[in-house]
Amino acid sequence: MKAVVVGAGVLGAGLARALARSGWRVTLVEQYDPGDARRASTSRSRLVRVAHGSDVAQTRSALESRRLWRQLERDTGAALYSEVGMAWFAPADDPSWEEDSRRTLEGECVPVEQLSPGDARRLFPELVDDDLDHVLLEPHAGVIRADAAVRALLEDAAAHGAELLRGCATPSGSEVKVGSVRLGADRIVWACGAWAQKLFPELVRGTVIQQDVLYLTVPPAWATPAVPAWGAYAEAVTGAGDFGGDGFKIGLDVAGPPADLERRDRNPVLEHEARARQYLARRFPCLASAPRRAVESCQTVLLDPLLPEPDLLLGGEVRLVRHPEREFVWLLGDGSGHAFKHAPTIAASVRDVLVA
Ligand SMILES: Cc1cc2nc3c(=O)[nH]c(=O)nc-3n(C[C@H](O)[C@H](O)[C@H](O)COP(=O)(O)OP(=O)(O)OC[C@H]3O[C@@H](n4cnc5c(N)ncnc54)[C@H](O)[C@@H]3O)c2cc1C
């Protein structure tokens, strides 16, 4: 069987590898160089958690993906995943997401600890806990080297025969057009991230917004893994200590301005940094004025809620949609902004759908 996959972000690269390892002849088309800042998968690190509230399907997807990320490390020899733990700050006024997560994790036999705020103080050099009910610790959660992980997927795909073609693809009848080259295949998958709606405006609609992750220069006591990754679900803020010299990480999952998909050097949104520092002033006050080391400006797609249901909803709320006029053509994409961790399970599920 022959497949063309367009887009070598974590979803396209993961799928190309899964198909190549299953004996398919795969061509993976990508418009940019590896590590280009315009793709959503480009980052120093992404957080890998299993907790998903009461959602058992997402919990299982994240758990299986973590196993598969470790398998990728064994297959390629690349060091990608660091099990630094993740602490969730459960607010006193509504700790329900963390309570649901604990019950679901326990039901799936995933180790998890419920710490009193006082006990959680040992995890951080400083922690203001007067608004917390408890802290939920996922000891096996962690951070993954995102750029290295995508590279490892690509290298393993190539080692199993996948061909990487550099260029900008467009749909052309039942083929994929890349410059003067036309590619036909038994299955075509467009895994084009935020670019999908330009290519298939009739099937994908949404707003592409910019989101920034801030890295701060902090004292050595804030280094991860001594300091775990952390998150406040209700406030949509996550981060980690200084991992490998990247700097202390903080990102807010908030609606930013429209992202310019053509620009590699986007201007960070000043309000994002101000809100991140406001959060630090409450939780880790000694870091509120720490010097900025770097900012990663990335994009997320807020999908139009009126879009029809996808054919399959995968981990990270990633959608798999079959083209209504060409049954061997599929669109694979993310409408949630937390798909990185789920990518290996998504790849295996989509491969099975394509085979079927
Ligand atoms: C600020 C931020 C923080 C995040 N943090 C986390 C986290 O901690 N944990 C987590 O699990 N997830 C996280 N995510 C989400 C995660 O990064 C994304 O869900 C994931 O990277 C999406 O991957 P993708 O392959 O769909 O998209 P992309 O990485 O954008 O890949 C799409 C690719 O398609 C290519 N392409 C598009 N059109 C064409 C064309 N016509 N021809 C050729 N190539 C084309 C693009 O160049 C690009 O390389 C975060 C996202 C953001 C924005």
Short mmCIF file of C-alpha atoms and ligand atoms in Angstrom, two decimals:
data_model
loop_
_atom_site.label_atom_id
_atom_site.label_comp_id
_atom_site.label_asym_id
_atom_site.label_seq_id
_atom_site.Cartn_x
_atom_site.Cartn_y
_atom_site.Cartn_z
CA MET A 1 0.00 0.00 0.00
CA LYS A 2 1.14 3.52 -0.73
CA ALA A 3 0.42 6.65 1.34
CA VAL A 4 1.14 10.33 0.98
CA VAL A 5 1.13 12.28 4.25
CA VAL A 6 1.28 16.08 4.01
CA GLY A 7 2.70 17.91 7.04
CA ALA A 8 5.64 16.78 9.16
CA GLY A 9 4.54 18.16 12.52
CA VAL A 10 4.21 15.65 15.33
CA LEU A 11 0.96 14.23 13.91
CA GLY A 12 2.13 13.81 10.29
CA ALA A 13 5.60 12.57 11.27
CA GLY A 14 4.10 10.12 13.77
CA LEU A 15 1.65 8.78 11.18
CA ALA A 16 4.35 8.48 8.49
CA ARG A 17 6.47 6.45 10.90
CA ALA A 18 3.59 4.19 11.94
CA LEU A 19 2.71 3.46 8.30
CA ALA A 20 6.34 2.93 7.23
CA ARG A 21 6.87 0.51 10.13
CA SER A 22 3.80 -1.41 8.93
CA GLY A 23 5.37 -1.89 5.50
CA TRP A 24 3.61 0.94 3.60
CA ARG A 25 5.45 2.96 0.97
CA VAL A 26 5.20 6.47 2.41
CA THR A 27 5.96 9.91 1.02
CA LEU A 28 5.88 12.67 3.64
CA VAL A 29 5.62 16.20 2.24
CA GLU A 30 6.68 19.21 4.32
CA GLN A 31 6.99 22.86 3.37
CA TYR A 32 9.49 23.93 6.08
CA ASP A 33 12.80 22.77 7.54
CA PRO A 34 12.77 20.72 10.75
CA GLY A 35 12.49 22.94 13.81
CA ASP A 36 10.86 25.83 11.91
CA ALA A 37 9.17 28.07 14.52
CA ARG A 38 5.98 28.39 12.44
CA ARG A 39 4.80 24.83 13.12
CA ALA A 40 2.88 24.11 16.35
CA SER A 41 5.10 21.13 17.17
CA THR A 42 8.28 23.22 17.35
CA SER A 43 9.25 23.84 20.96
CA ARG A 44 11.98 23.25 23.51
CA SER A 45 9.60 21.02 25.45
CA ARG A 46 6.01 19.91 25.73
CA LEU A 47 4.34 18.65 28.90
CA VAL A 48 3.21 15.03 29.00
CA ARG A 49 0.46 14.39 31.56
CA VAL A 50 -2.05 11.60 31.89
CA ALA A 51 -4.62 13.43 34.08
CA HIS A 52 -7.68 14.44 32.02
CA GLY A 53 -10.38 14.92 34.67
CA SER A 54 -13.10 12.27 34.38
CA ASP A 55 -12.37 11.58 30.69
CA VAL A 56 -11.33 7.93 30.61
CA ALA A 57 -10.68 7.81 26.84
CA GLN A 58 -8.27 10.77 26.94
CA THR A 59 -6.61 9.36 30.06
CA ARG A 60 -6.02 6.02 28.34
CA SER A 61 -4.77 7.70 25.18
CA ALA A 62 -2.23 9.74 27.15
CA LEU A 63 -1.12 6.70 29.14
CA GLU A 64 -0.62 4.56 26.05
CA SER A 65 1.20 7.43 24.32
CA ARG A 66 3.61 7.73 27.20
CA ARG A 67 4.44 4.04 26.77
CA LEU A 68 4.91 4.59 23.03
CA TRP A 69 7.15 7.66 23.54
CA ARG A 70 9.40 5.46 25.65
CA GLN A 71 9.28 2.82 22.91
CA LEU A 72 10.43 5.47 20.42
CA GLU A 73 13.38 6.20 22.72
CA ARG A 74 14.30 2.52 22.74
CA ASP A 75 13.86 2.21 18.97
CA THR A 76 16.00 5.24 18.14
CA GLY A 77 18.36 5.63 21.12
CA ALA A 78 17.22 9.27 21.47
CA ALA A 79 16.72 10.65 25.00
CA LEU A 80 13.33 12.38 24.74
CA TYR A 81 11.16 11.96 27.80
CA SER A 82 12.04 13.01 31.35
CA GLU A 83 9.80 11.78 34.12
CA VAL A 84 9.93 14.86 36.35
CA GLY A 85 6.40 14.58 37.77
CA MET A 86 3.59 17.11 37.48
CA ALA A 87 1.84 18.92 40.35
CA TRP A 88 -1.74 20.16 39.84
CA PHE A 89 -2.87 23.00 42.11
CA ALA A 90 -6.47 22.20 43.16
CA PRO A 91 -8.29 25.43 44.11
CA ALA A 92 -10.19 25.49 47.41
CA ASP A 93 -13.33 26.89 45.75
CA ASP A 94 -13.60 24.06 43.18
CA PRO A 95 -11.17 21.14 43.29
CA SER A 96 -13.48 18.95 41.15
CA TRP A 97 -11.18 18.57 38.09
CA GLU A 98 -8.31 17.33 40.26
CA GLU A 99 -10.65 15.05 42.26
CA ASP A 100 -12.07 13.60 39.03
CA SER A 101 -8.54 13.15 37.71
CA ARG A 102 -7.43 11.30 40.83
CA ARG A 103 -10.41 8.93 40.70
CA THR A 104 -9.87 8.26 36.99
CA LEU A 105 -6.13 7.72 37.39
CA GLU A 106 -6.67 5.36 40.31
CA GLY A 107 -9.27 3.50 38.25
CA GLU A 108 -6.66 3.04 35.53
CA CYS A 109 -3.98 2.03 38.10
CA VAL A 110 -1.88 5.11 37.32
CA PRO A 111 0.19 6.22 40.35
CA VAL A 112 -1.05 9.52 41.77
CA GLU A 113 -0.68 11.26 45.16
CA GLN A 114 -2.96 13.75 46.84
CA LEU A 115 -0.80 16.10 48.90
CA SER A 116 -1.91 18.64 51.47
CA PRO A 117 -0.80 22.17 50.50
CA GLY A 118 1.70 22.02 53.37
CA ASP A 119 3.22 18.78 52.07
CA ALA A 120 3.37 20.18 48.54
CA ARG A 121 5.67 22.97 49.74
CA ARG A 122 8.57 20.53 49.66
CA LEU A 123 8.20 20.31 45.85
CA PHE A 124 9.04 23.97 45.21
CA PRO A 125 11.56 26.43 46.67
CA GLU A 126 8.56 28.72 47.26
CA LEU A 127 4.81 28.03 47.03
CA VAL A 128 1.90 30.22 48.12
CA ASP A 129 -0.85 27.73 48.98
CA ASP A 130 -3.46 29.74 50.88
CA ASP A 131 -6.04 29.34 48.04
CA LEU A 132 -5.45 25.60 47.54
CA ASP A 133 -7.52 22.63 48.63
CA HIS A 134 -4.75 20.16 47.78
CA VAL A 135 -2.06 19.39 45.21
CA LEU A 136 -2.40 16.37 42.96
CA LEU A 137 0.97 14.88 42.03
CA GLU A 138 1.37 12.67 38.97
CA PRO A 139 4.85 11.27 39.69
CA HIS A 140 5.30 9.71 36.22
CA ALA A 141 4.21 12.74 34.19
CA GLY A 142 6.97 14.77 32.65
CA VAL A 143 8.41 16.78 29.81
CA ILE A 144 9.36 15.71 26.32
CA ARG A 145 11.99 17.33 24.12
CA ALA A 146 9.55 18.34 21.38
CA ASP A 147 11.94 19.16 18.53
CA ALA A 148 14.06 16.09 19.20
CA ALA A 149 10.93 13.91 19.37
CA VAL A 150 9.72 15.06 15.93
CA ARG A 151 13.23 14.52 14.55
CA ALA A 152 13.30 11.00 16.01
CA LEU A 153 9.92 10.21 14.42
CA LEU A 154 11.18 11.46 11.05
CA GLU A 155 14.47 9.58 11.26
CA ASP A 156 12.74 6.35 12.27
CA ALA A 157 10.21 6.79 9.44
CA ALA A 158 13.09 7.29 6.98
CA ALA A 159 14.92 4.26 8.39
CA HIS A 160 11.80 2.24 7.50
CA GLY A 161 11.72 3.54 3.94
CA ALA A 162 9.62 6.72 4.14
CA GLU A 163 10.65 9.40 1.66
CA LEU A 164 10.65 13.03 2.84
CA LEU A 165 9.80 15.50 0.09
CA ARG A 166 10.36 19.18 0.76
CA GLY A 167 7.78 21.51 -0.78
CA CYS A 168 4.38 23.12 -0.45
CA ALA A 169 1.62 20.67 -1.39
CA THR A 170 -1.79 21.47 -2.83
CA PRO A 171 -4.71 19.13 -3.48
CA SER A 172 -5.14 18.48 -7.20
CA GLY A 173 -8.04 16.21 -8.11
CA SER A 174 -7.24 12.84 -6.60
CA GLU A 175 -3.54 13.66 -6.29
CA VAL A 176 -1.15 15.81 -4.28
CA LYS A 177 0.74 18.45 -6.25
CA VAL A 178 4.18 19.60 -5.08
CA GLY A 179 5.67 21.99 -7.62
CA SER A 180 5.76 20.06 -10.88
CA VAL A 181 5.49 16.69 -9.10
CA ARG A 182 2.15 14.88 -8.82
CA LEU A 183 1.77 12.17 -6.21
CA GLY A 184 -0.94 9.54 -6.22
CA ALA A 185 -1.48 6.98 -3.47
CA ASP A 186 -3.92 4.47 -1.98
CA ARG A 187 -4.39 6.84 0.97
CA ILE A 188 -3.67 10.56 1.29
CA VAL A 189 -3.63 12.24 4.69
CA TRP A 190 -3.42 16.01 5.11
CA ALA A 191 -1.97 16.67 8.59
CA CYS A 192 -1.43 20.35 8.00
CA GLY A 193 -2.15 21.90 11.40
CA ALA A 194 -3.31 25.51 11.19
CA TRP A 195 -2.79 25.55 7.40
CA ALA A 196 -5.60 23.03 6.78
CA GLN A 197 -8.33 25.63 6.44
CA LYS A 198 -6.51 27.38 3.61
CA LEU A 199 -6.34 24.09 1.72
CA PHE A 200 -9.83 22.80 2.59
CA PRO A 201 -11.98 25.82 3.53
CA GLU A 202 -15.12 23.77 2.95
CA LEU A 203 -14.09 21.21 5.61
CA VAL A 204 -12.11 23.14 8.23
CA ARG A 205 -13.04 26.50 9.70
CA GLY A 206 -11.70 28.23 12.75
CA THR A 207 -9.66 31.07 14.17
CA VAL A 208 -5.89 30.69 14.34
CA ILE A 209 -4.67 32.44 17.45
CA GLN A 210 -1.22 33.14 18.85
CA GLN A 211 -0.25 31.72 22.23
CA ASP A 212 3.08 32.46 23.94
CA VAL A 213 5.23 30.43 26.29
CA LEU A 214 7.59 32.43 28.48
CA TYR A 215 10.97 31.19 29.74
CA LEU A 216 12.58 32.99 32.69
CA THR A 217 16.09 33.02 34.11
CA VAL A 218 15.78 31.68 37.67
CA PRO A 219 18.10 30.60 40.51
CA PRO A 220 19.46 26.99 40.42
CA ALA A 221 17.00 25.88 43.14
CA TRP A 222 14.26 26.09 40.47
CA ALA A 223 15.86 23.50 38.18
CA THR A 224 13.74 20.58 36.95
CA PRO A 225 13.70 17.61 37.75
CA ALA A 226 14.07 18.72 41.40
CA VAL A 227 11.09 21.00 40.68
CA PRO A 228 8.25 19.15 38.90
CA ALA A 229 6.14 20.38 36.01
CA TRP A 230 3.00 22.04 37.36
CA GLY A 231 -0.42 23.23 36.31
CA ALA A 232 -3.55 25.03 37.47
CA TYR A 233 -6.30 23.53 35.32
CA ALA A 234 -9.08 26.00 36.15
CA GLU A 235 -6.79 28.93 35.39
CA ALA A 236 -5.44 27.32 32.20
CA VAL A 237 -1.82 27.82 33.16
CA THR A 238 0.98 25.26 33.07
CA GLY A 239 4.74 25.28 33.38
CA ALA A 240 7.89 23.58 34.58
CA GLY A 241 11.10 24.48 36.35
CA ASP A 242 14.28 25.27 34.46
CA PHE A 243 14.68 22.12 32.40
CA GLY A 244 18.15 21.64 30.96
CA GLY A 245 18.90 25.37 31.00
CA ASP A 246 15.80 26.38 29.01
CA GLY A 247 14.62 28.64 31.82
CA PHE A 248 11.54 28.42 34.07
CA LYS A 249 8.57 27.78 31.77
CA ILE A 250 5.08 29.27 32.02
CA GLY A 251 2.32 29.25 29.42
CA LEU A 252 -1.30 30.37 29.53
CA ASP A 253 -3.94 28.71 27.40
CA VAL A 254 -5.70 31.99 26.59
CA ALA A 255 -7.09 33.43 23.37
CA GLY A 256 -4.45 35.61 21.77
CA PRO A 257 -4.60 37.74 18.63
CA PRO A 258 -4.75 36.11 15.19
CA ALA A 259 -1.44 34.36 14.46
CA ASP A 260 0.44 35.20 11.28
CA LEU A 261 1.24 31.75 9.86
CA GLU A 262 3.82 33.13 7.43
CA ARG A 263 5.96 34.85 10.12
CA ARG A 264 8.71 32.93 11.87
CA ASP A 265 9.68 35.83 14.20
CA ARG A 266 6.29 36.77 15.67
CA ASN A 267 6.10 39.54 18.24
CA PRO A 268 5.27 38.15 21.68
CA VAL A 269 1.96 39.44 23.07
CA LEU A 270 2.82 41.78 25.97
CA GLU A 271 -0.46 40.98 27.71
CA HIS A 272 0.42 37.25 27.77
CA GLU A 273 3.65 38.01 29.62
CA ALA A 274 1.86 40.39 32.02
CA ARG A 275 -0.75 37.72 32.85
CA ALA A 276 1.94 35.07 33.35
CA ARG A 277 3.77 37.37 35.76
CA GLN A 278 0.51 38.13 37.60
CA TYR A 279 0.05 34.40 38.14
CA LEU A 280 3.63 34.01 39.37
CA ALA A 281 3.15 36.92 41.78
CA ARG A 282 0.38 34.90 43.44
CA ARG A 283 1.88 31.37 43.32
CA PHE A 284 5.68 31.79 43.22
CA PRO A 285 6.16 35.49 44.13
CA CYS A 286 9.95 35.41 44.03
CA LEU A 287 9.78 34.63 40.28
CA ALA A 288 7.36 37.39 39.28
CA SER A 289 10.13 39.73 38.14
CA ALA A 290 12.62 37.10 36.96
CA PRO A 291 14.34 38.20 33.73
CA ARG A 292 12.86 36.96 30.48
CA ARG A 293 15.14 34.46 28.75
CA ALA A 294 13.02 33.52 25.74
CA VAL A 295 9.49 33.48 24.36
CA GLU A 296 8.01 30.89 22.02
CA SER A 297 5.07 32.20 20.02
CA CYS A 298 2.98 29.37 18.72
CA GLN A 299 -0.49 28.96 17.20
CA THR A 300 -3.63 27.11 18.19
CA VAL A 301 -6.77 26.68 16.10
CA LEU A 302 -10.07 27.48 17.79
CA LEU A 303 -12.31 25.37 15.58
CA ASP A 304 -15.74 26.59 14.56
CA PRO A 305 -18.09 24.75 16.96
CA LEU A 306 -20.62 24.37 14.14
CA LEU A 307 -18.34 22.06 12.14
CA PRO A 308 -19.88 18.63 11.58
CA GLU A 309 -18.73 15.83 13.88
CA PRO A 310 -15.47 14.25 12.72
CA ASP A 311 -15.37 10.61 11.59
CA LEU A 312 -13.17 9.92 14.61
CA LEU A 313 -12.26 12.03 17.62
CA LEU A 314 -8.83 11.02 18.88
CA GLY A 315 -6.61 11.82 21.87
CA GLY A 316 -6.10 15.53 22.48
CA GLU A 317 -9.46 16.06 20.72
CA VAL A 318 -7.70 15.62 17.39
CA ARG A 319 -10.14 15.17 14.51
CA LEU A 320 -9.92 12.64 11.70
CA VAL A 321 -12.23 13.61 8.84
CA ARG A 322 -12.79 11.69 5.63
CA HIS A 323 -13.02 13.83 2.50
CA PRO A 324 -16.69 13.75 1.45
CA GLU A 325 -15.89 13.34 -2.27
CA ARG A 326 -12.72 11.25 -2.17
CA GLU A 327 -12.98 8.37 0.23
CA PHE A 328 -9.23 7.63 0.29
CA VAL A 329 -8.39 11.21 1.35
CA TRP A 330 -8.37 12.14 5.05
CA LEU A 331 -7.75 15.26 7.12
CA LEU A 332 -6.02 14.86 10.47
CA GLY A 333 -5.90 17.86 12.78
CA ASP A 334 -5.97 19.37 16.15
CA GLY A 335 -8.57 21.67 17.53
CA SER A 336 -7.53 21.60 21.15
CA GLY A 337 -3.92 22.61 21.49
CA HIS A 338 -2.84 19.67 23.63
CA ALA A 339 -2.19 16.93 21.11
CA PHE A 340 1.57 16.56 21.32
CA LYS A 341 1.49 14.07 24.17
CA HIS A 342 -1.14 11.94 22.38
CA ALA A 343 0.66 11.76 19.02
CA PRO A 344 1.91 8.14 19.16
CA THR A 345 -1.55 6.74 20.02
CA ILE A 346 -3.14 8.94 17.37
CA ALA A 347 -0.67 7.60 14.80
CA ALA A 348 -1.50 3.98 15.68
CA SER A 349 -5.27 4.61 15.58
CA VAL A 350 -5.15 6.45 12.23
CA ARG A 351 -2.94 3.74 10.71
CA ASP A 352 -5.56 1.16 11.73
CA VAL A 353 -8.35 3.25 10.16
CA LEU A 354 -6.38 3.62 6.91
CA VAL A 355 -5.69 -0.12 6.77
CA ALA A 356 -9.37 -0.87 7.38
C1 LIG B 1 1.80 27.44 23.25
C2 LIG B 1 1.46 25.97 23.07
C3 LIG B 1 1.82 25.08 24.06
C4 LIG B 1 1.49 23.72 23.92
N1 LIG B 1 1.83 22.85 24.90
C5 LIG B 1 1.52 21.54 24.78
C6 LIG B 1 1.89 20.63 25.81
O1 LIG B 1 2.50 21.00 26.80
N2 LIG B 1 1.55 19.33 25.65
C7 LIG B 1 0.86 18.87 24.55
O2 LIG B 1 0.55 17.68 24.48
N3 LIG B 1 0.52 19.71 23.54
C8 LIG B 1 0.84 21.03 23.63
N4 LIG B 1 0.51 21.91 22.63
C9 LIG B 1 -0.21 21.41 21.43
C10 LIG B 1 0.70 20.73 20.41
O3 LIG B 1 1.89 21.44 20.23
C11 LIG B 1 -0.07 20.61 19.09
O4 LIG B 1 -1.31 19.97 19.36
C12 LIG B 1 0.68 19.78 18.05
O5 LIG B 1 2.02 20.20 17.94
C13 LIG B 1 -0.02 19.88 16.70
O6 LIG B 1 0.76 19.17 15.75
P1 LIG B 1 0.40 19.15 14.22
O7 LIG B 1 1.29 18.13 13.58
O8 LIG B 1 -1.07 18.99 14.03
O9 LIG B 1 0.69 20.63 13.69
P2 LIG B 1 2.05 21.33 13.19
O10 LIG B 1 3.17 21.02 14.10
O11 LIG B 1 1.74 22.76 12.96
O12 LIG B 1 2.35 20.61 11.84
C14 LIG B 1 1.68 20.88 10.62
C15 LIG B 1 2.72 20.81 9.54
O13 LIG B 1 2.10 20.84 8.27
C16 LIG B 1 2.96 21.57 7.40
N5 LIG B 1 2.17 22.02 6.26
C17 LIG B 1 1.05 22.76 6.29
N6 LIG B 1 0.57 22.98 5.07
C18 LIG B 1 1.42 22.36 4.22
C19 LIG B 1 1.46 22.22 2.81
N7 LIG B 1 0.51 22.75 2.03
N8 LIG B 1 2.49 21.51 2.25
C20 LIG B 1 3.46 20.96 3.03
N9 LIG B 1 3.47 21.07 4.38
C21 LIG B 1 2.45 21.74 4.96
C22 LIG B 1 3.45 22.70 8.28
O14 LIG B 1 4.61 23.31 7.75
C23 LIG B 1 3.70 21.98 9.59
O15 LIG B 1 5.01 21.49 9.69
C24 LIG B 1 0.82 23.26 22.74
C25 LIG B 1 0.49 24.18 21.73
C26 LIG B 1 0.81 25.52 21.89
C27 LIG B 1 0.43 26.48 20.81
#
